[in-house]
CSV table of C-alpha atoms and ligand atoms in Angstrom, one decimal:
chain,number,residue,atom,x,y,z
A,74,MET,CA,26.6,-43.9,-13.0
A,75,HIS,CA,29.3,-41.9,-11.3
A,76,ILE,CA,28.4,-38.6,-9.7
A,77,HIS,CA,31.1,-36.3,-8.4
A,78,LYS,CA,31.1,-35.6,-4.7
A,79,PHE,CA,30.6,-31.8,-5.2
A,80,GLU,CA,27.8,-32.5,-7.7
A,81,LYS,CA,26.0,-34.7,-5.0
A,82,ILE,CA,26.4,-32.0,-2.4
A,83,TRP,CA,25.0,-29.4,-4.8
A,84,LEU,CA,22.1,-31.6,-5.8
A,85,THR,CA,21.2,-32.3,-2.2
A,86,PHE,CA,21.3,-28.6,-1.4
A,87,GLY,CA,19.1,-27.8,-4.4
A,88,VAL,CA,16.5,-30.4,-3.6
A,89,GLY,CA,16.6,-29.5,0.1
A,90,ALA,CA,16.1,-25.8,-0.6
A,91,LEU,CA,13.2,-26.6,-2.9
A,92,LEU,CA,11.5,-28.7,-0.1
A,93,VAL,CA,12.1,-26.0,2.5
A,94,PHE,CA,10.5,-23.4,0.2
A,95,LEU,CA,7.5,-25.6,-0.7
A,96,THR,CA,7.0,-26.3,3.0
A,97,VAL,CA,7.1,-22.6,4.0
A,98,LEU,CA,4.7,-21.8,1.2
A,99,GLY,CA,2.3,-24.7,2.1
A,100,VAL,CA,2.2,-23.8,5.8
A,101,SER,CA,1.7,-20.1,5.0
A,102,ALA,CA,-1.1,-20.7,2.5
A,103,PHE,CA,-3.0,-23.6,4.1
A,104,TYR,CA,-2.2,-23.5,7.8
A,105,LEU,CA,-1.8,-19.7,8.4
A,106,GLY,CA,-4.3,-18.8,5.7
A,107,ASN,CA,-2.2,-16.2,3.9
A,108,GLN,CA,-3.9,-15.4,0.5
A,109,PRO,CA,-3.3,-12.7,-2.1
A,110,PRO,CA,-5.3,-9.7,-0.8
A,111,SER,CA,-8.9,-10.0,-1.8
A,112,CYS,CA,-8.6,-11.7,-5.1
A,113,LEU,CA,-12.2,-12.8,-4.8
A,114,ALA,CA,-14.3,-9.6,-4.5
A,115,THR,CA,-15.4,-8.3,-7.9
A,116,ILE,CA,-17.4,-5.3,-9.1
A,117,ASN,CA,-18.7,-4.0,-12.4
A,118,PRO,CA,-16.2,-1.3,-13.2
A,119,GLU,CA,-18.8,0.7,-15.2
A,120,LYS,CA,-21.1,0.9,-12.2
A,121,VAL,CA,-18.6,1.8,-9.4
A,122,ASP,CA,-20.4,5.1,-8.7
A,123,THR,CA,-23.7,3.4,-7.9
A,124,THR,CA,-22.3,0.3,-6.2
A,125,ALA,CA,-22.0,0.3,-2.4
A,126,PRO,CA,-19.7,1.1,-0.7
A,127,PHE,CA,-18.1,3.0,-3.6
A,128,ASN,CA,-21.2,5.3,-4.0
A,129,GLU,CA,-20.0,7.0,-0.8
A,130,PRO,CA,-16.2,7.2,-0.7
A,131,GLY,CA,-14.5,8.3,2.5
A,132,LEU,CA,-14.3,7.2,6.1
A,133,LYS,CA,-17.2,5.6,7.8
A,134,LYS,CA,-17.6,4.2,11.3
A,135,VAL,CA,-18.8,0.6,11.4
A,136,GLU,CA,-20.2,-1.5,14.3
A,137,GLY,CA,-19.8,-5.2,15.0
A,138,LYS,CA,-16.9,-5.9,12.7
A,139,ASP,CA,-13.2,-6.7,13.4
A,140,TRP,CA,-12.3,-3.1,12.4
A,141,ASP,CA,-13.7,0.3,13.6
A,142,TYR,CA,-13.8,2.2,10.3
A,143,GLU,CA,-14.1,1.5,6.6
A,144,LEU,CA,-12.1,3.8,4.4
A,145,VAL,CA,-13.4,3.7,0.8
A,146,PHE,CA,-11.4,5.0,-2.1
A,147,VAL,CA,-12.3,5.2,-5.8
A,148,ALA,CA,-9.4,5.6,-8.3
A,149,GLN,CA,-9.6,6.9,-11.8
A,150,ALA,CA,-7.2,8.6,-14.2
A,151,PHE,CA,-5.7,10.7,-12.6
A,152,ALA,CA,-7.1,11.1,-9.1
A,153,TYR,CA,-8.4,9.3,-6.0
A,154,THR,CA,-11.7,10.1,-4.3
A,155,PRO,CA,-11.5,11.3,-1.6
A,156,GLY,CA,-8.5,13.6,-2.2
A,157,THR,CA,-7.8,14.0,1.5
A,158,VAL,CA,-9.2,12.2,4.5
A,159,GLU,CA,-8.8,12.4,8.2
A,160,VAL,CA,-8.4,9.3,10.3
A,161,PRO,CA,-8.4,9.2,14.1
A,162,LEU,CA,-5.2,8.0,15.8
A,163,GLY,CA,-5.2,4.4,16.8
A,164,ALA,CA,-8.3,3.5,14.6
A,165,LYS,CA,-8.4,0.0,13.1
A,166,VAL,CA,-9.3,0.7,9.5
A,167,LYS,CA,-10.3,-1.5,6.6
A,168,VAL,CA,-9.2,0.2,3.4
A,169,ILE,CA,-11.5,-0.7,0.5
A,170,ALA,CA,-10.5,0.5,-3.0
A,171,THR,CA,-11.2,-0.1,-6.6
A,172,THR,CA,-10.7,1.6,-10.0
A,173,LYS,CA,-13.1,2.9,-12.6
A,174,ASP,CA,-10.8,2.7,-15.6
A,175,VAL,CA,-7.3,1.2,-15.8
A,176,ILE,CA,-5.0,-0.4,-13.4
A,177,HIS,CA,-3.7,2.0,-10.7
A,178,GLY,CA,-1.5,1.6,-7.7
A,179,PHE,CA,-2.4,2.4,-4.1
A,180,GLN,CA,0.7,2.8,-2.0
A,181,VAL,CA,0.6,4.6,1.3
A,182,ALA,CA,4.1,6.0,1.8
A,183,GLY,CA,5.7,5.1,5.1
A,184,THR,CA,3.4,2.2,5.8
A,185,ASN,CA,3.2,-1.3,4.4
A,186,ILE,CA,0.0,-0.7,2.5
A,187,ASN,CA,0.7,-1.3,-1.2
A,188,MET,CA,-2.2,-2.6,-3.3
A,189,MET,CA,-2.8,-2.9,-7.0
A,190,LEU,CA,-6.2,-1.7,-8.1
A,191,GLU,CA,-7.6,-3.6,-11.1
A,192,PRO,CA,-10.8,-2.8,-13.0
A,193,GLY,CA,-13.5,-5.2,-11.9
A,194,TYR,CA,-11.8,-6.1,-8.6
A,195,ILE,CA,-12.0,-4.8,-5.1
A,196,SER,CA,-8.7,-4.5,-3.1
A,197,GLU,CA,-8.9,-4.5,0.7
A,198,TYR,CA,-6.4,-4.1,3.5
A,199,VAL,CA,-6.9,-3.9,7.3
A,200,THR,CA,-4.5,-1.7,9.2
A,201,THR,CA,-4.1,0.4,12.3
A,202,PHE,CA,-2.9,4.0,12.1
A,203,ASP,CA,-0.9,4.4,15.3
A,204,LYS,CA,1.2,7.5,14.4
A,205,VAL,CA,0.0,11.0,14.0
A,206,GLY,CA,1.0,12.6,10.6
A,207,GLU,CA,0.3,13.0,7.0
A,208,TYR,CA,0.5,9.9,4.8
A,209,LEU,CA,0.8,10.4,1.1
A,210,ILE,CA,-1.0,8.0,-1.2
A,211,LEU,CA,0.7,7.3,-4.5
A,212,CYS,CA,-0.1,5.6,-7.7
A,213,ASN,CA,2.7,3.3,-8.5
A,214,GLU,CA,1.3,1.7,-11.6
A,215,TYR,CA,1.9,3.7,-14.8
A,216,CYS,CA,-1.6,4.7,-15.9
A,217,GLY,CA,-1.1,7.5,-18.4
A,218,THR,CA,0.1,11.0,-18.9
A,219,GLY,CA,-1.1,12.2,-15.5
A,220,HIS,CA,0.3,9.3,-13.6
A,221,HIS,CA,2.9,11.3,-11.7
A,222,MET,CA,0.2,13.7,-10.4
A,223,MET,CA,-2.1,11.0,-9.0
A,224,THR,CA,-2.0,11.3,-5.3
A,225,SER,CA,-4.2,11.5,-2.2
A,226,LYS,CA,-3.6,12.0,1.5
A,227,ILE,CA,-4.5,10.4,4.8
A,228,GLU,CA,-4.2,12.7,7.8
A,229,VAL,CA,-4.0,10.8,11.1
A,230,VAL,CA,-5.2,13.1,13.8
A,231,GLU,CA,-5.7,12.8,17.6
B,420,LIG,CU1,-2.9,6.0,-11.6
B,420,LIG,CU2,-0.5,5.8,-12.2
């Protein structure tokens, strides 16, 4: 079988690129341990209000963990609880969030926090707030008529 020279170059490039991508993916997933954020933690979406830690939304200081605070959010159409929360500057915070009804977004503008909140699942993200200011939390998954009004706020204070 005759294969044109350019065809061979293109095939080699294609197969090479595929191998590079699979290697990067494999090293990232199995050696560096990068996984989709907390796809494993589940919750009964009908019992969110009575299930810890969602029975007490807000900021809580914790001891003996890799982070200093846990910041718990409950989402439902069309609001987050708490509506506003103060976080001390430089605090290492684990954000823990879930939804009581439909899929909502949890994007903190100006940071790289951007989670999807799915009914029955708990989304978590550990971050450090090292800049004073107000951070708007936005729902970026269309969830109904009040979607555009669904916000909350993190105030990072000294
Ligand atoms: Cu909640 Cu859009």
